[in-house]
Tab-separated table of C-alpha atoms and ligand atoms in Angstrom:
chain	number	residue	atom	x	y	z
A	1	MET	CA	79.445	108.701	69.210
A	2	THR	CA	79.063	105.548	67.136
A	3	GLU	CA	79.530	102.178	68.774
A	4	ILE	CA	82.695	101.620	66.735
A	5	ALA	CA	84.120	104.953	67.924
A	6	VAL	CA	83.339	104.043	71.540
A	7	ARG	CA	85.143	100.723	71.195
A	8	ASP	CA	88.101	102.333	69.425
A	9	ALA	CA	88.403	104.907	72.199
A	10	LEU	CA	88.320	102.221	74.888
A	11	ARG	CA	90.946	100.140	73.108
A	12	ALA	CA	93.210	103.169	72.688
A	13	GLN	CA	92.870	104.374	76.290
A	14	ARG	CA	96.104	104.466	78.321
A	15	ILE	CA	96.449	104.392	82.098
A	16	GLU	CA	99.769	104.808	83.915
A	17	VAL	CA	100.401	102.816	87.082
A	18	PRO	CA	102.613	103.860	90.018
A	19	SER	CA	105.625	101.752	90.984
A	20	TRP	CA	104.882	102.459	94.650
A	21	ALA	CA	101.492	100.731	94.511
A	22	TYR	CA	103.306	97.379	94.547
A	23	GLY	CA	105.365	98.103	97.662
A	24	ASN	CA	104.218	97.777	101.250
A	25	SER	CA	102.297	100.749	102.545
A	26	GLY	CA	100.104	101.726	105.417
A	27	THR	CA	99.263	104.607	107.642
A	28	ARG	CA	101.290	106.376	110.285
A	29	PHE	CA	99.957	103.683	112.616
A	30	LYS	CA	101.154	100.572	110.790
A	31	VAL	CA	102.660	99.392	107.526
A	32	PHE	CA	101.516	95.853	106.781
A	33	SER	CA	103.825	93.611	104.828
A	34	GLN	CA	102.485	91.167	102.261
A	35	PRO	CA	104.060	88.041	100.778
A	36	GLY	CA	105.664	88.450	97.347
A	37	VAL	CA	106.083	92.218	97.568
A	38	PRO	CA	108.886	93.510	95.278
A	39	ARG	CA	112.334	94.153	96.676
A	40	THR	CA	113.646	96.120	93.697
A	41	PRO	CA	112.413	98.565	91.046
A	42	GLN	CA	112.738	95.704	88.553
A	43	GLU	CA	110.324	93.560	90.557
A	44	LYS	CA	107.895	96.487	90.803
A	45	ILE	CA	108.021	96.861	87.028
A	46	ALA	CA	107.447	93.124	86.596
A	47	ASP	CA	104.313	93.409	88.761
A	48	ALA	CA	103.115	96.464	86.846
A	49	ALA	CA	103.568	94.477	83.630
A	50	GLN	CA	101.039	91.967	84.959
A	51	VAL	CA	98.444	94.723	85.232
A	52	HIS	CA	99.034	95.559	81.582
A	53	ALA	CA	99.060	91.918	80.535
A	54	PHE	CA	95.559	91.394	81.925
A	55	THR	CA	93.976	94.766	81.055
A	56	GLY	CA	95.777	95.747	77.839
A	57	VAL	CA	95.546	99.470	78.619
A	58	ALA	CA	98.218	100.049	81.299
A	59	PRO	CA	101.627	99.878	79.565
A	60	ILE	CA	103.275	102.763	81.447
A	61	VAL	CA	104.896	102.761	84.898
A	62	SER	CA	105.576	105.884	86.941
A	63	LEU	CA	108.762	105.934	89.009
A	64	HIS	CA	109.390	107.744	92.301
A	65	ILE	CA	112.898	108.941	93.060
A	66	PRO	CA	114.619	107.955	95.352
A	67	TRP	CA	112.329	104.970	95.990
A	68	ASP	CA	113.192	103.584	92.544
A	69	ARG	CA	116.797	104.698	92.287
A	70	VAL	CA	119.068	102.380	90.265
A	71	ASP	CA	122.618	102.799	88.972
A	72	ASP	CA	121.610	102.561	85.343
A	73	PHE	CA	118.241	104.046	84.390
A	74	ALA	CA	118.690	103.374	80.683
A	75	LYS	CA	119.075	99.690	81.569
A	76	LEU	CA	115.936	99.857	83.725
A	77	GLY	CA	114.121	101.278	80.687
A	78	SER	CA	115.293	98.301	78.615
A	79	TYR	CA	114.171	95.939	81.346
A	80	ALA	CA	110.716	97.570	81.300
A	81	ALA	CA	110.535	97.121	77.527
A	82	GLU	CA	111.380	93.420	77.918
A	83	GLN	CA	108.442	93.150	80.316
A	84	GLY	CA	106.147	94.800	77.772
A	85	VAL	CA	105.821	98.189	79.483
A	86	ARG	CA	107.703	101.488	79.496
A	87	ILE	CA	108.803	103.981	82.103
A	88	GLY	CA	106.591	107.044	82.274
A	89	THR	CA	106.501	109.953	84.660
A	90	ILE	CA	109.386	110.614	87.029
A	91	ASN	CA	108.051	111.698	90.428
A	92	ALA	CA	110.409	113.830	92.498
A	93	ASN	CA	110.575	113.325	96.246
A	94	VAL	CA	111.667	116.228	98.423
A	95	PHE	CA	109.616	115.215	101.424
A	96	GLN	CA	111.495	112.425	103.172
A	97	ASP	CA	114.702	113.959	104.392
A	98	ASP	CA	115.374	115.540	107.797
A	99	ASP	CA	116.610	118.630	106.000
A	100	TYR	CA	113.081	119.292	104.743
A	101	ARG	CA	111.501	119.788	108.187
A	102	LEU	CA	110.754	123.436	107.334
A	103	GLY	CA	110.234	122.834	103.641
A	104	SER	CA	112.235	121.926	100.560
A	105	VAL	CA	112.236	124.496	97.756
A	106	THR	CA	110.503	127.017	100.045
A	107	ASN	CA	112.765	126.412	103.037
A	108	PRO	CA	114.074	129.626	104.627
A	109	ASP	CA	117.621	128.182	104.445
A	110	PRO	CA	119.218	128.704	100.988
A	111	ARG	CA	121.448	125.638	101.417
A	112	ILE	CA	118.414	123.396	101.783
A	113	ARG	CA	116.684	125.083	98.874
A	114	ARG	CA	119.759	124.351	96.736
A	115	LYS	CA	119.708	120.719	97.828
A	116	ALA	CA	116.017	120.363	96.915
A	117	LEU	CA	116.565	122.005	93.545
A	118	GLY	CA	119.504	119.670	92.949
A	119	HIS	CA	117.125	116.729	93.372
A	120	LEU	CA	114.615	118.174	90.917
A	121	LEU	CA	117.361	118.674	88.337
A	122	GLU	CA	118.642	115.155	88.947
A	123	CYS	CA	115.134	113.908	88.166
A	124	VAL	CA	115.364	115.576	84.756
A	125	ASP	CA	118.706	113.771	84.213
A	126	ILE	CA	116.860	110.536	84.980
A	127	MET	CA	114.141	111.476	82.490
A	128	ASP	CA	116.830	111.906	79.854
A	129	ALA	CA	118.092	108.387	80.576
A	130	THR	CA	114.650	106.729	80.646
A	131	GLY	CA	113.163	108.759	77.812
A	132	SER	CA	110.433	110.013	80.154
A	133	ALA	CA	108.461	113.034	79.047
A	134	ASP	CA	107.005	114.142	82.370
A	135	LEU	CA	108.432	115.359	85.658
A	136	LYS	CA	105.852	115.359	88.428
A	137	LEU	CA	106.371	117.712	91.317
A	138	TRP	CA	104.558	117.574	94.601
A	139	PHE	CA	105.833	119.561	97.561
A	140	SER	CA	104.986	118.796	101.153
A	141	ASP	CA	106.090	122.358	101.877
A	142	GLY	CA	104.007	124.560	104.113
A	143	THR	CA	103.753	125.745	107.687
A	144	ASN	CA	101.984	124.509	110.787
A	145	TYR	CA	101.501	127.778	112.643
A	146	PRO	CA	100.450	131.300	111.734
A	147	GLY	CA	103.548	133.481	111.602
A	148	GLN	CA	105.911	130.509	111.290
A	149	ASP	CA	107.248	131.794	107.981
A	150	ASP	CA	106.444	134.464	105.413
A	151	ILE	CA	103.751	133.188	103.049
A	152	ARG	CA	104.759	135.565	100.258
A	153	ALA	CA	108.483	134.915	100.506
A	154	ARG	CA	107.782	131.205	100.269
A	155	GLN	CA	105.898	131.785	97.009
A	156	ASP	CA	108.948	133.655	95.680
A	157	ARG	CA	111.242	130.773	96.624
A	158	LEU	CA	108.860	128.279	95.034
A	159	ALA	CA	108.702	130.287	91.810
A	160	GLU	CA	112.501	130.465	91.700
A	161	ALA	CA	112.949	126.696	92.022
A	162	LEU	CA	110.203	125.945	89.511
A	163	SER	CA	111.736	128.331	87.031
A	164	ALA	CA	115.232	126.821	87.367
A	165	THR	CA	113.778	123.342	86.866
A	166	TYR	CA	111.652	124.479	83.935
A	167	ASP	CA	114.731	125.900	82.219
A	168	ARG	CA	116.432	122.516	82.467
A	169	LEU	CA	113.607	120.667	80.622
A	170	GLY	CA	114.231	119.400	77.112
A	171	ASP	CA	111.997	120.325	74.192
A	172	ASP	CA	109.776	117.280	74.600
A	173	GLN	CA	109.688	117.293	78.387
A	174	ARG	CA	107.027	118.746	80.663
A	175	MET	CA	106.739	119.743	84.285
A	176	LEU	CA	103.562	118.648	86.044
A	177	LEU	CA	102.731	120.535	89.236
A	178	GLU	CA	100.523	118.802	91.785
A	179	TYR	CA	98.567	120.607	94.494
A	180	LYS	CA	97.260	119.410	97.831
A	181	PHE	CA	95.169	121.409	100.251
A	182	PHE	CA	96.719	120.063	103.459
A	183	GLU	CA	99.068	117.456	104.925
A	184	PRO	CA	101.734	117.170	106.078
A	185	ALA	CA	101.572	120.929	106.655
A	186	PHE	CA	98.401	121.828	108.502
A	187	TYR	CA	98.144	125.617	108.679
A	188	MET	CA	99.292	126.616	105.203
A	189	THR	CA	100.430	124.641	102.197
A	190	ASP	CA	102.603	126.327	99.565
A	191	VAL	CA	100.726	124.743	96.629
A	192	PRO	CA	97.293	124.172	98.189
A	193	ASP	CA	94.969	124.311	95.215
A	194	TRP	CA	94.592	124.294	91.447
A	195	GLY	CA	94.558	128.082	91.303
A	196	THR	CA	98.031	128.323	92.826
A	197	ALA	CA	99.372	125.539	90.627
A	198	TYR	CA	97.743	127.097	87.581
A	199	ALA	CA	99.162	130.573	88.255
A	200	HIS	CA	102.704	129.181	88.593
A	201	CYS	CA	102.277	127.074	85.446
A	202	VAL	CA	100.980	130.014	83.398
A	203	ARG	CA	104.002	132.084	84.396
A	204	LEU	CA	106.410	129.260	83.597
A	205	GLY	CA	105.114	128.562	80.118
A	206	GLU	CA	103.659	125.887	77.880
A	207	LYS	CA	105.661	122.998	79.265
A	208	ALA	CA	104.232	123.482	82.772
A	209	GLN	CA	100.884	121.844	83.466
A	210	VAL	CA	98.688	121.136	86.469
A	211	VAL	CA	98.144	117.690	88.025
A	212	ILE	CA	94.801	116.899	89.633
A	213	ASP	CA	95.179	114.305	92.361
A	214	THR	CA	91.568	113.392	93.048
A	215	GLY	CA	92.334	112.867	96.742
A	216	HIS	CA	93.719	116.356	97.312
A	217	HIS	CA	90.575	118.423	97.780
A	218	ALA	CA	88.330	119.501	100.593
A	219	PRO	CA	85.154	117.427	100.936
A	220	GLY	CA	82.469	118.556	98.542
A	221	THR	CA	84.840	120.138	96.016
A	222	ASN	CA	83.483	119.950	92.470
A	223	ILE	CA	86.499	118.302	90.837
A	224	GLU	CA	84.911	118.091	87.393
A	225	PHE	CA	84.649	121.862	87.354
A	226	ILE	CA	88.419	122.062	87.852
A	227	VAL	CA	88.868	119.503	85.072
A	228	ALA	CA	86.670	121.504	82.692
A	229	PHE	CA	88.380	124.785	83.539
A	230	LEU	CA	91.931	123.493	83.148
A	231	LEU	CA	91.115	121.683	79.919
A	232	ARG	CA	89.632	124.859	78.496
A	233	GLU	CA	92.857	126.674	79.357
A	234	GLY	CA	95.037	123.881	77.968
A	235	LYS	CA	96.629	123.448	81.386
A	236	LEU	CA	95.541	119.999	82.533
A	237	GLY	CA	98.652	117.825	82.364
A	238	ALA	CA	97.699	114.757	84.339
A	239	PHE	CA	95.581	113.016	86.908
A	240	ASP	CA	96.661	111.171	89.980
A	241	PHE	CA	93.595	108.975	90.359
A	242	ASN	CA	92.542	107.523	93.687
A	243	SER	CA	89.565	107.617	96.050
A	244	ARG	CA	89.058	109.396	99.317
A	245	PHE	CA	86.450	109.168	102.009
A	246	TYR	CA	88.040	111.541	104.516
A	247	ALA	CA	91.510	112.782	103.535
A	248	ASP	CA	94.298	111.678	101.201
A	249	ASP	CA	93.140	108.075	101.563
A	250	ASP	CA	94.797	106.747	98.373
A	251	LEU	CA	92.104	104.086	97.976
A	252	MET	CA	91.207	102.481	94.654
A	253	VAL	CA	89.924	105.007	92.131
A	254	GLY	CA	86.184	104.784	91.660
A	255	ALA	CA	85.726	102.836	94.883
A	256	ALA	CA	84.391	105.654	97.048
A	257	ASP	CA	82.494	107.634	94.438
A	258	PRO	CA	82.142	106.049	90.985
A	259	PHE	CA	79.702	108.803	90.004
A	260	GLN	CA	82.361	111.464	90.582
A	261	LEU	CA	84.782	109.517	88.404
A	262	PHE	CA	82.127	109.358	85.670
A	263	ARG	CA	81.551	113.116	85.924
A	264	ILE	CA	85.298	113.711	85.573
A	265	MET	CA	85.532	111.406	82.574
A	266	HIS	CA	82.525	113.106	81.017
A	267	GLU	CA	84.440	116.405	81.013
A	268	ILE	CA	87.436	114.609	79.511
A	269	VAL	CA	85.371	113.102	76.713
A	270	ARG	CA	83.523	116.408	76.182
A	271	ALA	CA	86.897	118.106	75.594
A	272	GLY	CA	88.279	115.345	73.368
A	273	ALA	CA	91.038	114.776	75.920
A	274	LEU	CA	90.872	111.003	76.176
A	275	ARG	CA	93.188	110.270	73.292
A	276	PRO	CA	96.725	109.325	74.397
A	277	ASP	CA	98.094	112.235	72.314
A	278	SER	CA	95.821	114.782	74.038
A	279	GLY	CA	98.517	115.667	76.564
A	280	VAL	CA	96.482	114.493	79.550
A	281	ASN	CA	98.153	111.677	81.411
A	282	PHE	CA	95.857	109.348	83.358
A	283	MET	CA	97.877	108.041	86.275
A	284	LEU	CA	96.939	106.092	89.349
A	285	ASP	CA	98.436	107.259	92.657
A	286	GLN	CA	97.337	104.664	95.136
A	287	CYS	CA	98.516	102.530	98.009
A	288	HIS	CA	97.057	99.146	98.790
A	289	ASN	CA	97.544	98.820	102.513
A	290	ILE	CA	95.353	95.827	103.271
A	291	GLU	CA	94.347	94.358	99.905
A	292	PRO	CA	96.578	92.428	97.474
A	293	LYS	CA	98.308	94.949	95.283
A	294	ILE	CA	98.314	93.641	91.712
A	295	PRO	CA	94.599	92.750	91.694
A	296	ALA	CA	93.854	96.117	93.318
A	297	GLN	CA	95.628	97.839	90.452
A	298	ILE	CA	93.751	95.701	87.929
A	299	ARG	CA	90.464	96.584	89.632
A	300	SER	CA	91.414	100.289	89.568
A	301	VAL	CA	92.186	100.188	85.845
A	302	MET	CA	88.814	98.494	85.285
A	303	ASN	CA	87.058	101.171	87.349
A	304	VAL	CA	88.580	103.894	85.156
A	305	GLN	CA	87.562	101.936	82.053
A	306	GLU	CA	83.960	101.616	83.287
A	307	ALA	CA	83.676	105.331	84.060
A	308	THR	CA	85.201	106.108	80.669
A	309	ALA	CA	82.846	103.780	78.810
A	310	LYS	CA	79.842	105.409	80.484
A	311	ALA	CA	81.165	108.870	79.636
A	312	LEU	CA	81.629	107.801	76.009
A	313	LEU	CA	78.011	106.638	75.932
A	314	VAL	CA	76.615	110.059	76.852
A	315	ASP	CA	74.377	111.160	73.988
A	316	ALA	CA	76.184	114.436	73.304
A	317	GLU	CA	73.637	115.699	70.805
A	318	ALA	CA	70.652	115.023	73.051
A	319	LEU	CA	72.516	116.617	75.952
A	320	ALA	CA	73.361	119.753	73.980
A	321	ALA	CA	69.758	120.025	72.757
A	322	ALA	CA	68.340	119.679	76.264
A	323	GLN	CA	70.834	122.209	77.606
A	324	ALA	CA	70.051	124.699	74.842
A	325	ALA	CA	66.338	124.290	75.499
A	326	GLY	CA	66.842	124.899	79.207
A	327	ASP	CA	65.440	121.428	79.864
A	328	VAL	CA	66.944	120.859	83.294
A	329	LEU	CA	65.500	117.420	83.919
A	330	GLY	CA	66.028	116.280	80.345
A	331	ALA	CA	69.699	117.221	80.381
A	332	ASN	CA	70.258	115.559	83.714
A	333	GLY	CA	68.373	112.526	82.421
A	334	VAL	CA	70.682	112.169	79.414
A	335	LEU	CA	73.698	112.097	81.696
A	336	MET	CA	72.112	109.657	84.125
A	337	ASP	CA	71.055	107.317	81.316
A	338	ALA	CA	74.705	106.927	80.375
A	339	TYR	CA	75.807	106.561	83.978
A	340	ASP	CA	73.166	103.915	84.649
A	341	THR	CA	74.242	101.774	81.682
A	342	ASP	CA	75.889	98.480	82.557
A	343	VAL	CA	79.077	98.771	80.479
A	344	ARG	CA	80.648	95.552	81.676
A	345	PRO	CA	79.447	93.496	78.677
A	346	LEU	CA	80.889	96.143	76.322
A	347	LEU	CA	84.236	96.097	78.123
A	348	ARG	CA	84.320	92.314	78.022
A	349	GLU	CA	83.966	92.536	74.245
A	350	VAL	CA	86.655	95.218	74.000
A	351	ARG	CA	89.041	92.953	75.914
A	352	ALA	CA	88.175	89.991	73.718
A	353	ASP	CA	88.917	92.185	70.668
A	354	LEU	CA	92.345	92.863	72.184
A	355	GLY	CA	92.918	89.128	72.526
A	356	LEU	CA	92.583	89.290	76.298
A	357	ASP	CA	90.568	87.320	78.777
A	358	PRO	CA	87.322	89.311	79.235
A	359	GLU	CA	87.598	88.922	83.028
A	360	PRO	CA	90.988	90.331	84.107
A	361	MET	CA	90.541	89.722	87.839
A	362	ALA	CA	89.681	86.048	87.409
A	363	ALA	CA	92.351	85.558	84.745
A	364	TYR	CA	95.034	87.048	87.006
A	365	ALA	CA	93.897	84.891	89.932
A	366	ARG	CA	94.141	81.787	87.731
A	367	SER	CA	97.576	82.718	86.390
A	368	GLY	CA	99.416	81.631	89.553
A	369	TYR	CA	101.597	84.792	89.493
A	370	ALA	CA	100.687	85.705	93.086
A	371	GLN	CA	101.735	82.278	94.347
A	372	ARG	CA	104.909	82.365	92.269
A	373	ILE	CA	106.164	85.693	93.579
A	374	ALA	CA	105.261	84.726	97.141
A	375	ALA	CA	107.418	81.612	96.764
A	376	GLU	CA	110.272	83.275	94.865
A	377	ARG	CA	110.632	86.605	96.633
A	378	VAL	CA	111.997	85.386	99.895
A	379	GLY	CA	114.640	87.363	101.749
A	380	GLY	CA	115.866	90.837	100.925
A	381	GLN	CA	114.207	94.071	101.880
A	382	GLN	CA	110.631	94.512	100.691
A	383	ALA	CA	109.922	97.874	99.083
A	384	GLY	CA	107.735	100.166	101.101
A	385	TRP	CA	107.205	103.475	102.742
A	386	GLY	CA	108.706	102.303	105.992
A	387	ALA	CA	106.278	104.646	107.752
B	401	PSV	C1	101.224	113.332	97.822
B	401	PSV	O1	100.215	113.025	98.724
B	401	PSV	C2	101.171	112.448	96.605
B	401	PSV	O2	99.883	112.432	96.077
B	401	PSV	C3	102.185	112.845	95.564
B	401	PSV	O3	101.736	112.534	94.281
B	401	PSV	C4	103.342	111.978	95.907
B	401	PSV	O4	104.295	111.874	94.919
B	401	PSV	C5	102.586	110.700	96.154
B	401	PSV	O5	101.477	111.124	96.930
B	401	PSV	C6	103.287	109.605	96.808
B	401	PSV	O6	102.379	108.533	96.934
B	402	MN	MN1	99.477	112.324	93.988
């Protein structure tokens, strides 16, 4: 790829940020509150707009319903536009209601299944109001004990709910199905892996695509293989980027294993899937429990940019030649050369080209925004998981 093409690709890259990253979060042991945390969806969007203002590549904000419920979603969309961003994916939430103790769409009780489906359909109504193209579905459904429920019947119930939701989608809307191998169910999860998500999506049709949350795999899983496979099948809809050391840690993407992120982005570049119109949505799904939230999101966006820049620098021709020649060390060397490149100077130039400060972290710190929101956002109920 020519240097101009690399720069163009980096300028055109788009990363979607999650509204929930700006709220208080924690573990089941403690949620820590921080000064200046948003009280409303509008304040979350205002914070997300800061991330875009300093990076230039994060103009889309994902909402989570009901965490971001408002009376008028069209008005919230206009508010986002005023802030210089737009509303992206609508994330459904059927995991925080007492009724869902035994599952949501896979619950043995038809009344509860109807309630869960009602929420999914309501999320499509919200998409209509916000102009969102993507509905993201993650189910906490599963069982804790062998024999607790019928594994096969639960798959039937899942398929039924997915199909009813799929039928409600508009022509330009998609359903993104996210998998997770465990938690909160411990024995069996109804959508545990990409294969299950993929099989449901294939049956549903073109508008159903798989989401890879990088934190949702067993240790040692080769995530880039999953990326390559799904891209080849045209079934990779989106990423939920984050980092894990042990479980679903939701740490900053690229923090735990920047090399893994590079390997993922290499498969993306290899498939030509980086372009915003490729149909792959690059989202962050993170919680900043102990670190300040806006800078943590800025850092995460920068980490994705660095991995992307390195992937764009892979000498594709040299790699293909080494692979064809069976040159094991040569091929690996081509990849490592790109990974070992310091791309920070290049990214500083890309930001300068965009009219931005080349150092987003320092520029944000200097802006005084953190001090302003800490002073202004006094009183009210801070947004958060309340865990
Ligand atoms: C589940 O662990 C998950 O990754 C899903 O994407 C949820 O919507 C999200 O976390 C909430 O943070
Ligand atoms: Mn996720």
